[in-house]
Amino acid sequence: MAAAADPAADQNPNPKGAKPHEPNAEAEFVEEEYDEDGEEEEYEEEEEEELDGPAAAAAERERVQSVFQRLSSDPVAIRVHDVVIEGNTKTRDEVIEAEVADLLRAAPTVQDLLHAASVATSRLHRLDVFDAVKITLDAGPPELPGTTNVVIEVVEAANPLTGSAGVYSKPEARSWSLEGSLKLKNPFGYGDIWDASGAYGWDQTTEVGVGVYLPRFKSIPTPLMARASLSSQDWLKFSSYKEQLLGLSFGLLSTMKHDLSYNLTWRTLTDPSRASSMAIRRQLGHNLLSALKYTYKIDQRDSLLRPTKGYALQSTSQIGGLWDNKGLRFFRQEFDVRGAVPLGFYNAALNVGVGAGVILPLGRGFMNSSSTVPDRFFLGGQSSPVCSLSGLSSLLGFRTRGVGPTEARRLVPNESGSGSAAPPGRDYLGGDLAVSAFADLSFDLPLKLFRDAGIHGHAFVTAGNLAKLSEGEYKNFSVSQFQRTFRSSAGVGIILPTKLFRVEVNYCYILKQAEHDSGKTGIQFSFSSPM
């Protein structure tokens, strides 16, 4: 009996209204039947008439159909005697067994075993080291009636080395980035995946990194990950500093809902312009960041690109300064809640979301200490708040880091000595407290050509605000004042999804902004990867 994979089985193991398995959809029984007690029925071959041709085929179909009728009506007890793995010339048996053996052995009936085989097939495919997976249920030893052997046949990846590359744009930051990655699958037979990635951004970002992923390591039940990276981020236009990071990251726990990682980073902040504000200059230099980060995530939306129903929740907690380093001890908490409701016309759906975050320094006199600028919250930018679950930073119509507390930059005299100098501008400093919200109404366009291509329209409203709490500013914080100073924008747009990137053409109207905010009414474009 061969069991075929059911892609949805691992996500919803007990679907409501599930129908019995059809013979041509899930399995084929051969050479064996079980009665209700799990015992093999005896057939006297000498009493059977020899059939051939169409008659034999019809008899076989009738016998298989009767077996499936029995499976549809009553549970048939069965026990897994052995799990046999075939086709794995490189992958170690214990890697495959750790993923699926317990699941298969725990099935008490044939029906449960068929479902477990589908789930096991999905799990093995997710390892990303096999081109094909097939699970077959064979008869167990004759002396052990009511048993079966599960045979797992795998086809390992024909090309273990894969790569990708792309060019992405962020018009709100007036920057482009070239990104590429290489992935080496299963070189040591542990299901390990080694990858190297790089990104070069014109006038903003450069990053290179290497990492390894292990689905299982010895008795540890969760995947392990380690990564080393070197990156450079240019924030001169927004906050008058450049950030260089050399770091190590270790994934300690990774499940469908939970993720725990440890990060050790050597951070360097510099100001080549020598025009940064006093608040930025106080934080320039080197420091070591040791942080533990935990993320809890639930996403029940029906789509990441265009949700029409469901909900999502993400909570991220981070403790920085596990080593006693002055200025880098902090606690950072972020929440993000989303919901999508179908409206029943033109495939319309209303998406709403609320995000909030706070960062607090740790240590003696922490409320009078300063939080680190790179770890604060910033608002602004044209990234879609609907797609990404972590959408605190998105505020359509405002420039990247274009909202919140600011401080005047230092005036640098003109080199010509004429005595006149351009206005120094202001540095955006971010906030210790951030709140943002959005509502987005998506709908199909009237033309069938647009609907077939997935092109649709949307109308949106976004709002958000930042506040400073550190360095004693919490004494001046007022909830009513915080509510009155919310920035907001509204607009309409057209979304063009493609296989390579997602394009948004939006008209944004600034409803409310503060004196030093960088918001602009008009047409704005956004290009982003759909992943």
XYZ file of C-alpha atoms in Angstrom:
531
model
C 0.000 0.000 0.000
C 1.619 3.274 -1.073
C 0.731 6.425 0.820
C 0.883 9.713 -1.031
C 1.661 13.034 0.658
C -1.121 15.360 1.719
C 0.361 18.882 1.895
C -2.316 20.118 4.275
C -2.113 17.191 6.626
C 0.640 18.554 8.849
C -1.142 21.859 9.272
C -4.605 20.495 10.065
C -4.333 16.905 11.263
C -8.057 16.632 12.063
C -9.955 18.640 9.457
C -13.662 19.046 9.969
C -15.855 17.118 7.619
C -12.968 14.973 6.385
C -14.053 12.360 3.876
C -12.801 8.766 3.758
C -9.750 8.102 1.652
C -10.442 7.162 -1.963
C -8.556 4.238 -3.490
C -6.905 6.301 -6.187
C -6.059 9.190 -3.873
C -4.188 7.752 -0.925
C -3.240 4.106 -1.031
C -3.296 0.781 -2.820
C -3.575 -2.484 -0.908
C -1.663 -5.447 -2.292
C -1.596 -9.140 -1.368
C -3.088 -8.622 2.095
C -6.350 -7.908 3.885
C -7.147 -7.595 7.575
C -10.339 -8.525 9.286
C -11.786 -6.454 12.113
C -9.450 -8.149 14.614
C -6.413 -7.366 12.505
C -5.860 -11.008 11.527
C -4.959 -12.008 7.994
C -7.720 -13.798 6.130
C -6.767 -17.170 4.711
C -7.326 -17.884 1.112
C -7.238 -21.355 -0.372
C -5.451 -20.903 -3.656
C -6.510 -24.340 -4.921
C -10.175 -23.340 -4.640
C -9.714 -20.080 -6.562
C -10.358 -20.048 -10.207
C -7.586 -18.796 -12.392
C -8.651 -15.471 -13.867
C -6.904 -13.439 -16.483
C -7.489 -10.417 -18.659
C -10.419 -8.080 -17.908
C -11.957 -10.511 -15.428
C -8.830 -10.561 -13.258
C -8.559 -6.754 -13.329
C -12.220 -6.380 -12.370
C -11.822 -8.826 -9.494
C -8.786 -6.975 -8.208
C -10.612 -3.617 -8.374
C -13.572 -5.099 -6.512
C -11.312 -6.507 -3.793
C -9.475 -3.189 -3.323
C -12.769 -1.304 -3.283
C -14.117 -3.590 -0.554
C -11.009 -2.957 1.538
C -11.490 0.789 1.331
C -15.161 0.496 2.164
C -14.159 -1.314 5.346
C -11.586 1.361 6.141
C -14.257 4.010 5.669
C -16.690 2.353 8.043
C -14.640 0.938 10.939
C -11.103 1.397 12.316
C -8.752 -1.462 11.474
C -6.133 -2.125 14.146
C -2.521 -2.367 13.022
C 0.956 -2.170 14.534
C 4.144 -0.951 12.877
C 6.751 -3.694 13.123
C 9.656 -1.927 11.421
C 10.563 1.297 9.595
C 12.807 0.663 6.594
C 14.669 3.536 4.907
C 15.862 3.254 1.314
C 17.568 5.545 -1.196
C 19.564 7.620 1.291
C 23.108 7.285 -0.005
C 24.305 10.355 1.929
C 21.678 11.195 4.538
C 22.051 9.255 7.781
C 19.219 6.976 8.865
C 18.972 8.591 12.289
C 18.134 11.974 10.725
C 15.095 10.548 8.931
C 14.081 8.404 11.906
C 14.209 11.388 14.249
C 11.764 13.253 12.022
C 9.124 10.570 11.410
C 9.737 7.232 13.199
C 7.873 8.060 16.419
C 4.986 9.533 14.439
C 4.572 6.374 12.359
C 4.978 3.903 15.235
C 2.338 5.695 17.308
C -0.469 5.031 14.788
C -2.905 2.441 16.256
C -5.069 1.896 13.144
C -4.643 1.720 9.403
C -6.526 4.998 9.031
C -4.193 6.736 11.496
C -1.167 5.240 9.781
C -2.272 6.574 6.383
C -2.601 10.046 7.850
C 0.733 9.735 9.693
C 2.396 8.715 6.410
C 1.110 11.897 4.753
C 2.369 14.046 7.626
C 5.730 12.259 7.574
C 6.091 12.891 3.845
C 5.479 16.610 4.379
C 8.045 16.740 7.178
C 10.737 15.088 5.068
C 10.053 17.433 2.169
C 10.486 20.412 4.527
C 14.047 19.323 5.276
C 14.808 20.638 1.777
C 17.368 17.913 1.052
C 15.158 15.454 -0.883
C 13.751 15.770 -4.389
C 11.140 13.065 -3.764
C 9.726 11.076 -0.843
C 7.515 7.972 -1.034
C 6.153 5.931 1.879
C 4.877 2.385 1.318
C 3.139 0.086 3.807
C 4.128 -3.563 3.313
C 2.983 -6.711 5.104
C 4.759 -7.536 8.345
C 6.307 -10.933 9.171
C 3.908 -13.885 8.665
C 4.406 -14.966 12.269
C 3.181 -11.517 13.469
C -0.335 -11.005 12.080
C -1.760 -7.501 12.170
C 1.627 -5.843 11.637
C 3.154 -3.817 8.805
C 6.556 -2.592 7.707
C 6.788 1.058 6.704
C 9.201 1.580 3.805
C 10.468 5.131 3.300
C 12.024 5.731 -0.117
C 13.819 9.028 -0.635
C 15.521 10.613 -3.615
C 18.279 12.951 -2.491
C 18.765 16.325 -4.159
C 20.373 15.916 -7.565
C 21.973 19.348 -7.297
C 23.011 20.093 -3.709
C 24.234 23.606 -4.611
C 21.599 26.241 -5.359
C 21.682 30.016 -5.584
C 19.547 33.089 -6.109
C 20.046 36.773 -6.854
C 17.865 39.841 -7.195
C 17.742 43.628 -7.241
C 15.354 45.390 -4.878
C 14.400 49.020 -4.492
C 13.269 51.230 -1.616
C 12.187 54.472 -3.263
C 11.421 56.128 0.081
C 15.107 55.777 0.958
C 16.203 56.392 -2.660
C 18.280 53.254 -2.591
C 18.727 50.006 -4.478
C 20.268 46.787 -3.236
C 21.779 43.778 -4.996
C 21.220 40.606 -3.000
C 22.409 37.068 -3.606
C 22.764 33.777 -1.763
C 24.270 30.310 -2.180
C 23.009 27.209 -0.412
C 24.813 23.854 -0.012
C 22.487 21.048 1.027
C 23.398 18.064 3.179
C 27.191 17.856 2.630
C 27.762 15.795 5.804
C 24.571 13.726 5.775
C 22.928 15.289 8.835
C 20.332 17.225 6.817
C 22.640 20.194 7.333
C 22.244 23.243 5.109
C 25.150 25.661 4.707
C 24.504 29.047 3.184
C 26.361 32.194 2.248
C 24.608 35.455 1.475
C 25.578 38.951 0.479
C 23.841 42.261 -0.107
C 25.192 45.490 -1.533
C 23.059 48.592 -1.263
C 23.878 51.737 -3.164
C 24.468 54.374 -0.506
C 22.936 52.396 2.346
C 23.770 48.773 3.189
C 26.445 46.151 2.733
C 26.200 42.726 4.349
C 27.851 39.327 4.076
C 27.082 36.267 6.139
C 27.601 32.533 6.426
C 25.517 30.084 8.406
C 24.593 26.477 9.057
C 21.245 24.880 9.886
C 20.772 21.455 11.511
C 17.235 19.989 11.701
C 18.280 17.665 14.552
C 21.476 17.231 16.541
C 21.782 14.062 18.640
C 19.015 14.079 21.280
C 18.137 17.782 20.921
C 14.523 17.815 19.665
C 14.588 21.224 17.935
C 16.599 22.578 14.988
C 19.879 24.389 15.646
C 21.265 27.345 13.739
C 24.526 29.290 13.833
C 25.453 32.304 11.730
C 28.307 34.784 11.425
C 27.754 38.109 9.681
C 29.442 41.395 8.881
C 27.263 44.338 7.905
C 27.482 48.064 7.390
C 24.424 50.322 7.545
C 24.473 53.966 6.433
C 22.122 56.222 8.402
C 23.900 59.499 7.657
C 20.924 61.024 5.833
C 18.549 60.284 8.673
C 20.524 60.175 11.924
C 24.138 61.206 11.055
C 25.884 57.919 11.798
C 27.147 54.775 10.146
C 26.729 51.438 11.866
C 29.069 48.468 11.454
C 28.185 45.111 12.983
C 30.296 41.985 13.380
C 28.209 39.302 14.990
C 27.475 35.711 15.836
C 23.947 34.365 16.118
C 22.883 31.024 17.587
C 19.405 29.559 17.256
C 18.608 27.749 20.502
C 14.957 26.843 19.960
C 12.851 26.860 16.816
C 9.293 25.526 16.483
C 6.156 26.583 14.649
C 5.339 29.153 17.352
C 8.493 29.685 19.407
C 11.944 30.967 18.494
C 14.822 31.591 20.916
C 18.207 32.925 19.812
C 21.364 34.379 21.299
C 23.263 37.172 19.548
C 26.761 38.438 20.252
C 27.613 41.572 18.276
C 30.518 44.007 18.152
C 28.975 47.332 17.158
C 30.761 50.438 15.877
C 29.060 53.798 15.332
C 30.900 56.501 13.378
C 30.096 59.940 11.969
C 32.202 60.727 8.851
C 30.286 63.983 8.339
C 31.295 65.349 11.769
C 27.936 67.109 11.834
C 25.934 64.840 14.118
C 23.850 66.215 16.943
C 25.012 66.037 20.553
C 22.678 63.078 21.268
C 24.311 61.054 18.463
C 27.879 62.087 19.302
C 27.488 60.778 22.853
C 26.882 57.281 21.474
C 29.657 57.081 18.870
C 32.370 54.457 19.329
C 32.625 50.701 20.000
C 30.561 48.492 22.241
C 29.656 44.827 22.674
C 26.030 43.738 22.558
C 25.096 40.404 24.116
C 21.369 39.745 23.765
C 18.847 36.950 24.220
C 15.788 37.192 21.944
C 12.519 35.266 22.198
C 9.690 35.411 19.632
C 6.222 33.925 19.926
C 4.256 33.898 16.678
C 0.849 32.710 15.494
C -0.247 33.376 11.912
C -3.618 31.969 10.832
C -4.119 34.281 7.841
C -4.941 32.671 4.505
C -2.235 34.607 2.629
C 0.874 36.623 3.410
C 0.578 38.900 0.366
C -3.180 39.515 0.382
C -4.903 38.264 3.533
C -8.689 38.029 3.290
C -9.432 36.214 6.551
C -7.699 35.066 9.706
C -5.587 36.609 12.411
C -1.938 36.861 13.450
C -0.038 37.667 16.632
C 3.648 38.200 17.293
C 5.425 39.033 20.534
C 9.172 39.703 20.615
C 11.159 40.086 23.838
C 14.837 40.969 23.953
C 17.213 41.354 26.889
C 20.434 43.168 26.006
C 23.568 43.434 28.084
C 23.831 39.911 29.469
C 27.465 40.860 29.941
C 27.851 43.931 32.135
C 28.518 46.595 29.485
C 27.586 50.142 30.326
C 25.025 51.633 27.977
C 24.022 48.324 26.380
C 21.849 46.850 29.115
C 18.207 47.106 28.114
C 14.871 45.315 27.877
C 12.926 45.601 24.610
C 9.368 44.357 24.108
C 7.281 44.501 20.934
C 3.714 43.337 20.181
C 1.968 43.098 16.832
C -1.658 41.985 16.286
C -3.377 41.597 12.896
C -6.824 40.589 11.689
C -8.487 40.163 8.300
C -12.242 40.027 7.664
C -13.822 39.160 4.279
C -16.602 41.526 3.201
C -18.297 39.326 0.603
C -18.084 41.535 -2.493
C -15.335 42.048 -5.119
C -13.123 39.751 -3.038
C -12.886 42.679 -0.620
C -11.296 42.301 2.802
C -10.602 44.639 5.674
C -7.189 44.243 7.312
C -6.514 45.968 10.618
C -3.426 45.927 12.794
C -2.028 47.438 15.976
C 1.597 47.400 17.084
C 3.299 48.665 20.229
C 6.817 48.560 21.606
C 8.880 49.817 24.509
C 12.593 49.799 25.345
C 13.956 50.496 28.815
C 17.575 50.682 30.020
C 18.552 48.274 32.801
C 20.736 48.855 35.829
C 20.942 51.301 38.721
C 19.185 54.572 37.942
C 17.943 53.090 34.668
C 15.171 55.653 34.132
C 17.770 58.420 34.049
C 20.045 56.488 31.680
C 19.959 56.727 27.895
C 18.796 53.910 25.623
C 20.948 53.144 22.567
C 19.790 54.839 19.365
C 20.114 51.763 17.050
C 17.891 49.734 19.391
C 15.106 52.331 19.614
C 11.905 52.320 17.552
C 11.573 54.335 14.344
C 8.520 55.095 12.205
C 8.243 55.886 8.506
C 8.817 54.249 5.147
C 6.765 52.814 2.314
C 6.867 49.092 3.138
C 3.414 47.534 3.218
C 2.046 47.156 6.775
C -0.255 44.338 5.566
C 2.373 41.826 4.423
C 5.051 41.902 7.106
C 3.904 40.857 10.570
C 6.450 43.126 12.227
C 4.957 46.367 10.960
C 5.775 48.875 13.717
C 8.165 50.807 11.477
C 5.757 51.286 8.553
C 3.936 54.626 8.241
C 2.925 55.317 4.639
C 3.550 58.827 3.359
C 6.489 59.489 5.695
C 10.156 59.085 4.863
C 12.191 56.331 6.509
C 12.906 57.392 10.110
C 10.909 60.514 9.306
C 8.830 60.690 12.511
C 9.559 61.316 16.165
C 11.998 63.149 18.420
C 14.753 65.072 16.634
C 17.758 67.194 17.520
C 19.578 69.838 15.468
C 22.862 68.815 13.884
C 26.080 70.700 14.442
C 26.711 73.594 12.051
C 29.786 72.898 9.923
C 31.412 76.042 8.440
C 31.686 76.263 4.666
C 35.144 75.211 3.443
C 35.246 78.168 1.041
C 35.303 80.528 4.004
C 32.486 82.654 2.597
C 30.831 82.651 5.994
C 27.548 81.186 4.730
C 26.597 77.583 5.408
C 23.632 75.406 4.509
C 21.095 74.685 7.239
C 22.461 71.775 9.283
C 19.224 69.778 9.351
C 18.128 67.510 12.174
C 18.871 63.982 13.376
C 15.989 61.611 13.964
C 16.613 59.929 17.325
C 13.802 57.358 17.516
C 11.636 56.667 20.536
C 11.573 54.475 23.635
C 7.810 54.029 23.264
C 6.123 53.403 19.911
C 2.528 52.766 18.873
C 1.224 52.310 15.331
C -2.031 51.185 13.714
C -3.460 50.738 10.239
C -6.631 49.805 8.392
C -6.461 48.561 4.816
C -9.395 47.782 2.513
C -8.378 45.634 -0.472
C -10.694 44.873 -3.399
C -10.692 43.509 -6.923
C -10.723 45.941 -9.835
C -13.663 45.780 -12.290
C -11.648 44.636 -15.325
C -11.299 40.863 -15.719
C -7.786 41.371 -17.117
C -6.661 42.857 -13.791
C -8.405 40.176 -11.727
C -6.766 37.365 -13.695
C -3.344 38.966 -13.182
C -3.904 39.445 -9.443
C -3.792 43.237 -9.761
C -6.056 44.810 -7.174
C -6.712 48.091 -5.447
C -6.682 49.203 -1.839
C -7.509 52.145 0.390
C -5.677 52.676 3.660
C -5.278 54.743 6.801
C -2.130 54.603 8.943
C -1.243 56.288 12.236
C 1.598 56.188 14.741
C 3.596 58.052 17.338
C 6.884 57.905 19.251
C 7.917 59.191 22.657
C 11.137 59.384 24.651
C 11.113 57.888 28.158
C 14.807 57.510 29.042
C 17.071 60.186 30.559
C 14.266 61.224 32.904
C 11.821 62.132 30.098
C 9.233 59.743 31.525
C 8.425 62.479 34.059
C 7.141 64.677 31.219
C 5.153 61.916 29.480
C 1.412 62.481 29.213
C -1.021 59.972 27.709
C -3.359 62.721 26.499
C -0.480 64.592 24.857
C 0.744 61.368 23.272
C -2.721 60.777 21.771
C -3.022 64.341 20.453
C 0.313 64.192 18.643
C -0.378 61.017 16.638
C 0.801 61.305 13.025
C -1.541 59.936 10.373
C -1.958 59.480 6.634
C -4.519 58.065 4.208
C -4.545 57.090 0.579
C -5.433 54.732 -2.238
C -3.311 52.625 -4.519
C -2.891 49.747 -6.945
C -0.927 46.596 -6.115
C 0.802 44.603 -8.866
C 2.073 41.234 -7.601
C 4.674 39.421 -9.730
C 6.817 36.335 -9.299
C 9.936 38.446 -8.695
C 8.638 41.369 -6.645
C 5.561 43.203 -5.425
C 4.874 46.701 -6.754
C 2.691 49.255 -5.008
C 1.682 52.577 -6.546
C 0.060 54.680 -3.845
C -1.287 58.175 -3.509
C -0.640 59.244 0.083
C -2.233 62.227 1.790
C -0.712 63.417 5.059
C -3.500 63.986 7.569
C -1.323 65.098 10.481
C 2.383 65.599 11.138
C 4.604 67.447 13.596
C 6.920 70.359 12.864
C 10.077 68.380 12.102
C 8.472 65.281 10.573
C 9.349 64.339 7.019
C 6.002 63.580 5.369
C 4.887 64.366 1.838
C 1.556 64.166 0.012
C 1.772 62.653 -3.454
C 2.416 59.555 -5.555
C 4.801 57.032 -4.003
C 6.192 53.730 -5.307
C 7.342 50.650 -3.473
C 9.121 47.560 -4.794
C 9.668 44.602 -2.507
C 10.268 40.877 -2.608
C 7.117 38.797 -2.041
C 9.029 36.489 0.367
